[in-house]
Amino acid sequence: MATVVAFHAHPDDEVVLTGGTLARAAAGGHRVVVVAATDGRVRNDDVDRVSELRNSARTLGAKRVECLGYADSGFGTEFYPDPPGRVRFARADTEEAAQRLAAILREEEADLLLSYQANGGYGHRDHVQVHHVGKRAAELAGTPRVLEATMPREMLIRVANAARLLRLPAPYGRDVLRAAYAPSSSITHRINVFRFARQKRDALAAHRSQIGTTGAAARLFAVLMRLPPQVAGLMFGREWFVDPTLPAGRVYRDIFE
Ligand SMILES: [Zn+2]
């Protein structure tokens, strides 16, 4: 049995990008650990989302949940100063953050780290930082494999077009979509998680404070819930990763392949 550590930027990212994959790994008897870089708070008086993260991760079968406690850096052109007494993750010292993650990877003797791509998916600065910190932490801890969670860009464009036709709010802007996540041709792992769609939905529901908010995950899911099932199923039933060390072309069906 293997140990997989999923490193994420914010509470709820663990569901959106890797929820089905983690549930599938846990159901297969593997040890699942979730680490969030931030507690999801942009301001010090925002709702602390770590308890929601714990409930969500447990729903997905995680045996251990850690939060590195950085502040959320916020999405958009303005990069706010640090809140009193805390550091925004995108401004954190990469080496220091990587050492903290590496300590967990070593303790867990992790076989596989799930992290993010260099473009941070849709470009959130905390997601970009996850890429740098994850990469460095795997080097420090000697973690043998890193998979970068992503989504096929063409599919997101289809979802956005369907949303537009139905006059639903677009989950991502057109400018963001042009360079978001990854072109299908570069994806190395496509995981079938249809069986875990319910667990994924329940885990998302654990993020109560996010329901009805303007967060990217909340917007994306609000749109998915109202799309025809054939379109929503494209996203709910599969998850995608890129192994940057593998040549593109062959697609694996399991993260442990
Ligand atoms: Zn996020």
mmCIF file of C-alpha atoms and ligand atoms in Angstrom:
data_model
loop_
_atom_site.group_PDB
_atom_site.id
_atom_site.type_symbol
_atom_site.label_atom_id
_atom_site.label_comp_id
_atom_site.label_asym_id
_atom_site.label_seq_id
_atom_site.Cartn_x
_atom_site.Cartn_y
_atom_site.Cartn_z
ATOM 1 C CA MET A 1 0.000 0.000 0.000
ATOM 2 C CA ALA A 2 1.181 3.509 -0.764
ATOM 3 C CA THR A 3 0.995 6.861 1.016
ATOM 4 C CA VAL A 4 -0.237 9.842 -0.967
ATOM 5 C CA VAL A 5 0.079 13.410 0.312
ATOM 6 C CA ALA A 6 -2.158 15.978 -1.405
ATOM 7 C CA PHE A 7 -0.858 19.529 -1.051
ATOM 8 C CA HIS A 8 -3.429 22.260 -1.654
ATOM 9 C CA ALA A 9 -3.673 26.041 -1.471
ATOM 10 C CA HIS A 10 -7.045 26.569 0.224
ATOM 11 C CA PRO A 11 -9.719 24.565 2.025
ATOM 12 C CA ASP A 12 -12.058 23.257 -0.756
ATOM 13 C CA ASP A 13 -9.307 22.864 -3.382
ATOM 14 C CA GLU A 14 -8.807 19.310 -2.079
ATOM 15 C CA VAL A 15 -12.321 18.427 -3.295
ATOM 16 C CA VAL A 16 -12.389 20.322 -6.557
ATOM 17 C CA LEU A 17 -9.076 19.091 -7.917
ATOM 18 C CA THR A 18 -8.431 15.767 -6.193
ATOM 19 C CA GLY A 19 -11.513 14.710 -4.169
ATOM 20 C CA GLY A 20 -12.449 11.647 -6.208
ATOM 21 C CA THR A 21 -8.844 10.554 -6.593
ATOM 22 C CA LEU A 22 -8.260 10.725 -2.826
ATOM 23 C CA ALA A 23 -11.489 8.839 -2.093
ATOM 24 C CA ARG A 24 -10.493 6.219 -4.653
ATOM 25 C CA ALA A 25 -7.000 5.852 -3.151
ATOM 26 C CA ALA A 26 -8.440 5.544 0.385
ATOM 27 C CA ALA A 27 -10.985 2.950 -0.816
ATOM 28 C CA GLY A 28 -8.069 1.009 -2.303
ATOM 29 C CA GLY A 29 -6.425 0.834 1.149
ATOM 30 C CA HIS A 30 -3.810 3.524 0.574
ATOM 31 C CA ARG A 31 -2.955 6.122 3.216
ATOM 32 C CA VAL A 32 -4.229 9.587 2.295
ATOM 33 C CA VAL A 33 -2.890 12.795 3.879
ATOM 34 C CA VAL A 34 -4.142 16.291 3.052
ATOM 35 C CA VAL A 35 -2.024 19.411 3.650
ATOM 36 C CA ALA A 36 -3.433 22.903 3.050
ATOM 37 C CA ALA A 37 -1.017 25.808 2.811
ATOM 38 C CA THR A 38 -3.535 28.426 3.934
ATOM 39 C CA ASP A 39 -6.447 28.491 6.344
ATOM 40 C CA GLY A 40 -8.519 30.240 3.669
ATOM 41 C CA ARG A 41 -8.604 33.568 5.526
ATOM 42 C CA VAL A 42 -7.838 36.720 3.524
ATOM 43 C CA ARG A 43 -8.525 38.906 6.599
ATOM 44 C CA ASN A 44 -7.836 37.870 10.192
ATOM 45 C CA ASP A 45 -11.524 38.119 11.092
ATOM 46 C CA ASP A 46 -12.697 35.896 8.200
ATOM 47 C CA VAL A 47 -14.228 32.484 8.958
ATOM 48 C CA ASP A 48 -11.577 29.932 9.835
ATOM 49 C CA ARG A 49 -12.151 27.183 7.304
ATOM 50 C CA VAL A 50 -9.786 24.583 8.755
ATOM 51 C CA SER A 51 -12.512 22.655 10.604
ATOM 52 C CA GLU A 52 -14.456 22.464 7.324
ATOM 53 C CA LEU A 53 -11.296 21.178 5.666
ATOM 54 C CA ARG A 54 -10.959 18.479 8.337
ATOM 55 C CA ASN A 55 -14.544 17.305 7.820
ATOM 56 C CA SER A 56 -14.169 17.362 4.061
ATOM 57 C CA ALA A 57 -10.870 15.466 4.073
ATOM 58 C CA ARG A 58 -12.291 12.854 6.461
ATOM 59 C CA THR A 59 -15.262 12.393 4.138
ATOM 60 C CA LEU A 60 -12.744 11.662 1.386
ATOM 61 C CA GLY A 61 -10.981 9.081 3.566
ATOM 62 C CA ALA A 62 -7.925 11.093 4.676
ATOM 63 C CA LYS A 63 -6.208 9.790 7.803
ATOM 64 C CA ARG A 64 -4.319 13.013 8.554
ATOM 65 C CA VAL A 65 -5.027 16.669 7.793
ATOM 66 C CA GLU A 66 -2.546 19.505 8.312
ATOM 67 C CA CYS A 67 -2.717 23.230 7.660
ATOM 68 C CA LEU A 68 0.489 25.264 7.357
ATOM 69 C CA GLY A 69 -1.477 28.313 8.564
ATOM 70 C CA TYR A 70 -0.537 30.931 5.965
ATOM 71 C CA ALA A 71 -3.015 33.669 5.075
ATOM 72 C CA ASP A 72 -4.918 33.495 1.767
ATOM 73 C CA SER A 73 -3.287 35.862 -0.741
ATOM 74 C CA GLY A 74 -6.546 36.662 -2.548
ATOM 75 C CA PHE A 75 -7.249 36.466 -6.285
ATOM 76 C CA GLY A 76 -7.195 39.503 -8.545
ATOM 77 C CA THR A 77 -4.885 42.269 -9.576
ATOM 78 C CA GLU A 78 -4.398 43.720 -6.112
ATOM 79 C CA PHE A 79 -2.033 41.810 -3.820
ATOM 80 C CA TYR A 80 -2.951 42.991 -0.318
ATOM 81 C CA PRO A 81 -0.325 43.542 2.397
ATOM 82 C CA ASP A 82 0.013 40.793 5.010
ATOM 83 C CA PRO A 83 -2.637 40.824 7.741
ATOM 84 C CA PRO A 84 -1.279 41.596 11.238
ATOM 85 C CA GLY A 85 0.907 38.768 12.541
ATOM 86 C CA ARG A 86 0.468 36.523 9.522
ATOM 87 C CA VAL A 87 2.140 35.986 6.152
ATOM 88 C CA ARG A 88 0.262 35.541 2.900
ATOM 89 C CA PHE A 89 1.282 32.266 1.289
ATOM 90 C CA ALA A 90 2.302 33.842 -2.017
ATOM 91 C CA ARG A 91 4.745 36.024 -0.069
ATOM 92 C CA ALA A 92 6.050 33.212 2.146
ATOM 93 C CA ASP A 93 9.679 32.177 1.944
ATOM 94 C CA THR A 94 9.541 29.218 -0.483
ATOM 95 C CA GLU A 95 12.404 27.361 1.186
ATOM 96 C CA GLU A 96 10.916 27.686 4.655
ATOM 97 C CA ALA A 97 7.447 26.572 3.528
ATOM 98 C CA ALA A 98 9.017 23.695 1.576
ATOM 99 C CA GLN A 99 10.898 22.536 4.672
ATOM 100 C CA ARG A 100 7.642 22.406 6.619
ATOM 101 C CA LEU A 101 5.951 20.335 3.918
ATOM 102 C CA ALA A 102 9.071 18.165 3.522
ATOM 103 C CA ALA A 103 8.942 17.323 7.253
ATOM 104 C CA ILE A 104 5.449 15.879 6.715
ATOM 105 C CA LEU A 105 6.534 14.027 3.559
ATOM 106 C CA ARG A 106 9.434 12.451 5.483
ATOM 107 C CA GLU A 107 7.297 11.509 8.501
ATOM 108 C CA GLU A 108 4.776 9.896 6.175
ATOM 109 C CA GLU A 109 7.432 8.317 3.941
ATOM 110 C CA ALA A 110 5.232 9.590 1.130
ATOM 111 C CA ASP A 111 5.339 7.651 -2.138
ATOM 112 C CA LEU A 112 3.498 10.315 -4.070
ATOM 113 C CA LEU A 113 2.883 14.045 -3.713
ATOM 114 C CA LEU A 114 -0.070 15.673 -5.445
ATOM 115 C CA SER A 115 0.702 19.318 -6.213
ATOM 116 C CA TYR A 116 -0.128 21.965 -8.823
ATOM 117 C CA GLN A 117 1.188 23.102 -12.192
ATOM 118 C CA ALA A 118 3.465 26.121 -12.640
ATOM 119 C CA ASN A 119 0.589 28.271 -13.956
ATOM 120 C CA GLY A 120 -1.385 27.628 -10.773
ATOM 121 C CA GLY A 121 -4.355 26.340 -12.789
ATOM 122 C CA TYR A 122 -6.473 29.457 -13.158
ATOM 123 C CA GLY A 123 -3.620 31.677 -11.984
ATOM 124 C CA HIS A 124 -4.346 32.262 -8.288
ATOM 125 C CA ARG A 125 -1.044 33.368 -6.762
ATOM 126 C CA ASP A 126 -1.393 30.875 -3.888
ATOM 127 C CA HIS A 127 -1.822 28.065 -6.434
ATOM 128 C CA VAL A 128 1.353 29.153 -8.231
ATOM 129 C CA GLN A 129 3.158 29.087 -4.872
ATOM 130 C CA VAL A 130 1.874 25.541 -4.202
ATOM 131 C CA HIS A 131 3.735 24.471 -7.348
ATOM 132 C CA HIS A 132 7.046 25.972 -6.191
ATOM 133 C CA VAL A 133 6.767 24.812 -2.579
ATOM 134 C CA GLY A 134 5.558 21.327 -3.570
ATOM 135 C CA LYS A 135 8.370 20.832 -6.067
ATOM 136 C CA ARG A 136 11.046 21.927 -3.602
ATOM 137 C CA ALA A 137 9.569 19.904 -0.715
ATOM 138 C CA ALA A 138 9.596 16.720 -2.817
ATOM 139 C CA GLU A 139 13.285 17.358 -3.617
ATOM 140 C CA LEU A 140 14.132 17.949 0.062
ATOM 141 C CA ALA A 141 12.252 14.848 1.258
ATOM 142 C CA GLY A 142 13.267 12.624 -1.662
ATOM 143 C CA THR A 143 9.606 11.937 -2.503
ATOM 144 C CA PRO A 144 9.854 9.747 -5.597
ATOM 145 C CA ARG A 145 6.851 11.001 -7.556
ATOM 146 C CA VAL A 146 4.953 14.276 -7.990
ATOM 147 C CA LEU A 147 1.714 14.564 -9.955
ATOM 148 C CA GLU A 148 0.313 17.999 -10.751
ATOM 149 C CA ALA A 149 -3.475 18.285 -10.485
ATOM 150 C CA THR A 150 -5.104 19.955 -13.451
ATOM 151 C CA MET A 151 -8.167 20.050 -15.711
ATOM 152 C CA PRO A 152 -8.412 19.883 -19.498
ATOM 153 C CA ARG A 153 -8.654 23.445 -20.777
ATOM 154 C CA GLU A 154 -10.898 22.459 -23.716
ATOM 155 C CA MET A 155 -13.434 20.957 -21.294
ATOM 156 C CA LEU A 156 -13.481 24.113 -19.160
ATOM 157 C CA ILE A 157 -14.149 26.160 -22.283
ATOM 158 C CA ARG A 158 -17.066 23.836 -23.117
ATOM 159 C CA VAL A 159 -18.445 24.216 -19.585
ATOM 160 C CA ALA A 160 -18.087 28.002 -19.831
ATOM 161 C CA ASN A 161 -19.856 28.036 -23.210
ATOM 162 C CA ALA A 162 -22.687 25.881 -21.873
ATOM 163 C CA ALA A 163 -23.000 28.213 -18.868
ATOM 164 C CA ARG A 164 -23.167 31.220 -21.176
ATOM 165 C CA LEU A 165 -25.927 29.645 -23.296
ATOM 166 C CA LEU A 166 -27.904 28.989 -20.121
ATOM 167 C CA ARG A 167 -27.192 32.532 -18.908
ATOM 168 C CA LEU A 168 -25.388 31.225 -15.828
ATOM 169 C CA PRO A 169 -22.491 33.172 -14.365
ATOM 170 C CA ALA A 170 -19.231 32.051 -16.013
ATOM 171 C CA PRO A 171 -16.989 30.111 -13.607
ATOM 172 C CA TYR A 172 -13.888 31.685 -15.150
ATOM 173 C CA GLY A 173 -13.344 34.727 -17.352
ATOM 174 C CA ARG A 174 -12.470 34.209 -21.046
ATOM 175 C CA ASP A 175 -9.013 35.736 -20.567
ATOM 176 C CA VAL A 176 -8.316 33.280 -17.720
ATOM 177 C CA LEU A 177 -9.547 30.284 -19.745
ATOM 178 C CA ARG A 178 -7.178 30.907 -22.634
ATOM 179 C CA ALA A 179 -4.194 29.906 -20.480
ATOM 180 C CA ALA A 180 -5.918 27.988 -17.659
ATOM 181 C CA TYR A 181 -4.891 24.545 -16.453
ATOM 182 C CA ALA A 182 -3.594 22.280 -19.253
ATOM 183 C CA PRO A 183 -4.351 21.384 -22.869
ATOM 184 C CA SER A 184 -5.754 17.816 -23.039
ATOM 185 C CA SER A 185 -2.753 16.640 -25.031
ATOM 186 C CA SER A 186 -0.397 17.286 -22.094
ATOM 187 C CA ILE A 187 -2.411 15.311 -19.524
ATOM 188 C CA THR A 188 -0.712 12.066 -18.439
ATOM 189 C CA HIS A 189 -3.257 10.730 -15.895
ATOM 190 C CA ARG A 190 -7.023 10.635 -16.301
ATOM 191 C CA ILE A 191 -8.706 9.055 -13.283
ATOM 192 C CA ASN A 192 -12.243 7.689 -13.393
ATOM 193 C CA VAL A 193 -13.930 8.809 -10.170
ATOM 194 C CA PHE A 194 -17.609 8.374 -11.105
ATOM 195 C CA ARG A 195 -17.961 5.909 -8.221
ATOM 196 C CA PHE A 196 -16.864 8.597 -5.765
ATOM 197 C CA ALA A 197 -19.042 11.452 -7.037
ATOM 198 C CA ARG A 198 -21.280 11.269 -3.965
ATOM 199 C CA GLN A 199 -18.318 11.422 -1.574
ATOM 200 C CA LYS A 200 -16.994 14.349 -3.550
ATOM 201 C CA ARG A 201 -20.330 16.150 -3.294
ATOM 202 C CA ASP A 202 -20.553 15.447 0.468
ATOM 203 C CA ALA A 203 -16.985 16.692 0.975
ATOM 204 C CA LEU A 204 -17.820 19.882 -0.884
ATOM 205 C CA ALA A 205 -20.904 20.345 1.282
ATOM 206 C CA ALA A 206 -18.619 20.263 4.357
ATOM 207 C CA HIS A 207 -17.311 23.658 3.208
ATOM 208 C CA ARG A 208 -20.463 25.317 4.516
ATOM 209 C CA SER A 209 -19.014 28.797 4.771
ATOM 210 C CA GLN A 210 -18.310 28.763 1.015
ATOM 211 C CA ILE A 211 -21.811 27.964 -0.180
ATOM 212 C CA GLY A 212 -23.156 30.948 -2.061
ATOM 213 C CA THR A 213 -19.870 32.880 -1.943
ATOM 214 C CA THR A 214 -17.864 34.250 -4.834
ATOM 215 C CA GLY A 215 -14.904 31.860 -4.422
ATOM 216 C CA ALA A 216 -13.763 30.186 -7.637
ATOM 217 C CA ALA A 217 -14.695 26.692 -6.420
ATOM 218 C CA ALA A 218 -18.092 27.856 -5.194
ATOM 219 C CA ARG A 219 -18.799 29.557 -8.537
ATOM 220 C CA LEU A 220 -17.642 26.560 -10.541
ATOM 221 C CA PHE A 221 -19.814 24.171 -8.550
ATOM 222 C CA ALA A 222 -22.826 26.478 -8.565
ATOM 223 C CA VAL A 223 -22.623 26.400 -12.362
ATOM 224 C CA LEU A 224 -22.031 22.635 -12.535
ATOM 225 C CA MET A 225 -25.076 21.932 -10.384
ATOM 226 C CA ARG A 226 -27.267 23.707 -12.914
ATOM 227 C CA LEU A 227 -25.772 22.262 -16.087
ATOM 228 C CA PRO A 228 -27.207 19.243 -17.894
ATOM 229 C CA PRO A 229 -25.794 16.054 -16.290
ATOM 230 C CA GLN A 230 -23.904 15.090 -19.482
ATOM 231 C CA VAL A 231 -21.888 18.298 -19.234
ATOM 232 C CA ALA A 232 -21.516 18.305 -15.439
ATOM 233 C CA GLY A 233 -20.550 14.618 -15.524
ATOM 234 C CA LEU A 234 -17.546 15.489 -17.685
ATOM 235 C CA MET A 235 -16.114 17.296 -14.701
ATOM 236 C CA PHE A 236 -17.546 15.423 -11.725
ATOM 237 C CA GLY A 237 -16.608 11.955 -12.862
ATOM 238 C CA ARG A 238 -13.005 12.443 -13.824
ATOM 239 C CA GLU A 239 -9.857 14.027 -12.434
ATOM 240 C CA TRP A 240 -6.656 14.843 -14.240
ATOM 241 C CA PHE A 241 -2.950 15.081 -13.525
ATOM 242 C CA VAL A 242 0.279 15.821 -15.302
ATOM 243 C CA ASP A 243 3.506 14.000 -14.481
ATOM 244 C CA PRO A 244 6.046 16.495 -15.823
ATOM 245 C CA THR A 245 8.714 13.778 -16.056
ATOM 246 C CA LEU A 246 6.672 11.625 -18.462
ATOM 247 C CA PRO A 247 6.382 12.198 -22.199
ATOM 248 C CA ALA A 248 2.857 13.253 -23.206
ATOM 249 C CA GLY A 249 0.880 10.871 -25.383
ATOM 250 C CA ARG A 250 0.201 7.890 -23.160
ATOM 251 C CA VAL A 251 -2.605 8.358 -20.613
ATOM 252 C CA TYR A 252 -2.556 6.382 -17.360
ATOM 253 C CA ARG A 253 -5.763 5.517 -15.479
ATOM 254 C CA ASP A 254 -4.380 5.318 -11.956
ATOM 255 C CA ILE A 255 -2.212 7.728 -9.943
ATOM 256 C CA PHE A 256 -0.025 4.848 -8.776
ATOM 257 C CA GLU A 257 0.851 3.917 -12.384
HETATM 258 ZN ZN ZN B 1 -7.608 27.661 -4.091
#
